[in-house]
Amino acid sequence: MRLALFDAGRLGAVLGDDIADLTDQLGTPATHGPAGALHHYIEQLAERGARLDLATAPRTPLADVTLRAPLPRPGKIIGAPVNYLDHKAEMEYTTSIAELGVFLKANSSVIGPGEPIRLPYSDKRTDQEGELGVVIGRTASHVSAEDALDHVFGYTCLLDITVRSDEDRSTRKSFDTFTPIGPWVVTADEVPDPDALDLRCDVNGTTRQKVNTRDLIFGVPELVAYISSVMTLHPGDVIATGTPAGVGPLQHDDTVVVDIEAIGRLEVTVDATRATPYDQRPGRRAPHSGAKR
């Protein structure tokens, strides 16, 4: 299934040109919490095998609804830095995920299809990074690579937006709007091999990134196994699997598209109207200012 949130956070299954509304099968929307109806369903499925009935669900033309981020507030977003060799080469890194491990992104950075990425700084480069997103479906702790895919609920398109400044990765990648996700989550049964998917990222119609996920340094099973050896993964957590070569700066009014084979097409825009100079950021200290008294 392709499961999406639409309009005021309702849960639907995308069926061709229609969307089947499944919200009422999960109880009242108020019980879904800020993490959203899909997250609620993933948890129910993990706990007691909840099922959805597509046959009785009312349908609406997909063109008549507004798609939202399918997971508006994941429990965790875990990023895989330098997980393609070509990206390692273009950035002139001497290390990869094998030495760096993983990093966390704030779950408040999530936006959905059609929403704007808001650039924070007017004088610091901010790049697009198109990635495959992995959604965890069952609690995973110290799982093996052989068993890892049994703990995956599905897959989505993801952008890991990054400011090229001096802070830690988790800061540079956690600004509000810096994790577009969507347009839906495709359940794992429809993606037999996540390490064999074509991925493309375009900016204003020009292809910047084009790769197959077979070129990941740590493939999806290895990523889940490695991350679960560090931290317990819970249903609804999201893994950003890493980006290939071709990252580049974003400008006001850009349109960014991530297209992944068997998953879908995520399109967002870029807004720089709130951008300010980097030296005016809160907490910035003037040179030689000394300690605060």
PDB file of C-alpha atoms in Angstrom, residues 111-117 128 158-159 161 177 179-182 201-204 250 253-258 265-271:
ATOM      1  CA  ILE A 111       7.545  19.121   6.350  1.00  0.00           C
ATOM      2  CA  GLY A 112       5.417  17.529   3.632  1.00  0.00           C
ATOM      3  CA  PRO A 113       4.809  17.778  -0.116  1.00  0.00           C
ATOM      4  CA  GLY A 114       4.434  21.267  -1.528  1.00  0.00           C
ATOM      5  CA  GLU A 115       5.669  22.993   1.606  1.00  0.00           C
ATOM      6  CA  PRO A 116       8.606  25.433   1.581  1.00  0.00           C
ATOM      7  CA  ILE A 117      12.117  24.790   2.815  1.00  0.00           C
ATOM      8  CA  GLN A 128      19.702  19.762  -1.090  1.00  0.00           C
ATOM      9  CA  LEU A 158      13.297  12.295   1.919  1.00  0.00           C
ATOM     10  CA  LEU A 159      15.394  15.451   1.662  1.00  0.00           C
ATOM     11  CA  ILE A 161      18.639  19.819   3.880  1.00  0.00           C
ATOM     12  CA  THR A 177      11.600  22.617   7.414  1.00  0.00           C
ATOM     13  CA  THR A 179      13.430  17.285   6.481  1.00  0.00           C
ATOM     14  CA  PRO A 180      10.807  17.093   3.741  1.00  0.00           C
ATOM     15  CA  ILE A 181       9.210  13.614   3.702  1.00  0.00           C
ATOM     16  CA  GLY A 182       6.624  12.098   1.395  1.00  0.00           C
ATOM     17  CA  CYS A 201      16.949  14.665  -7.363  1.00  0.00           C
ATOM     18  CA  ASP A 202      16.168  17.658  -9.587  1.00  0.00           C
ATOM     19  CA  VAL A 203      16.311  21.383  -8.836  1.00  0.00           C
ATOM     20  CA  ASN A 204      14.283  23.584 -11.189  1.00  0.00           C
ATOM     21  CA  LEU A 250      19.402  26.276  -2.957  1.00  0.00           C
ATOM     22  CA  ASP A 253      11.859  30.153  -5.343  1.00  0.00           C
ATOM     23  CA  ASP A 254      13.696  26.945  -6.306  1.00  0.00           C
ATOM     24  CA  THR A 255      11.634  23.794  -6.819  1.00  0.00           C
ATOM     25  CA  VAL A 256      13.237  20.588  -5.519  1.00  0.00           C
ATOM     26  CA  VAL A 257      12.035  17.123  -6.580  1.00  0.00           C
ATOM     27  CA  VAL A 258      13.116  13.716  -5.294  1.00  0.00           C
ATOM     28  CA  ARG A 265       7.868  11.760  -6.271  1.00  0.00           C
ATOM     29  CA  LEU A 266       8.296  14.408  -3.560  1.00  0.00           C
ATOM     30  CA  GLU A 267       8.226  18.063  -4.595  1.00  0.00           C
ATOM     31  CA  VAL A 268       8.887  21.062  -2.346  1.00  0.00           C
ATOM     32  CA  THR A 269       9.805  24.717  -2.800  1.00  0.00           C
ATOM     33  CA  VAL A 270      12.423  27.048  -1.298  1.00  0.00           C
ATOM     34  CA  ASP A 271      11.775  30.308   0.562  1.00  0.00           C
TER      35      ASP A 271
END
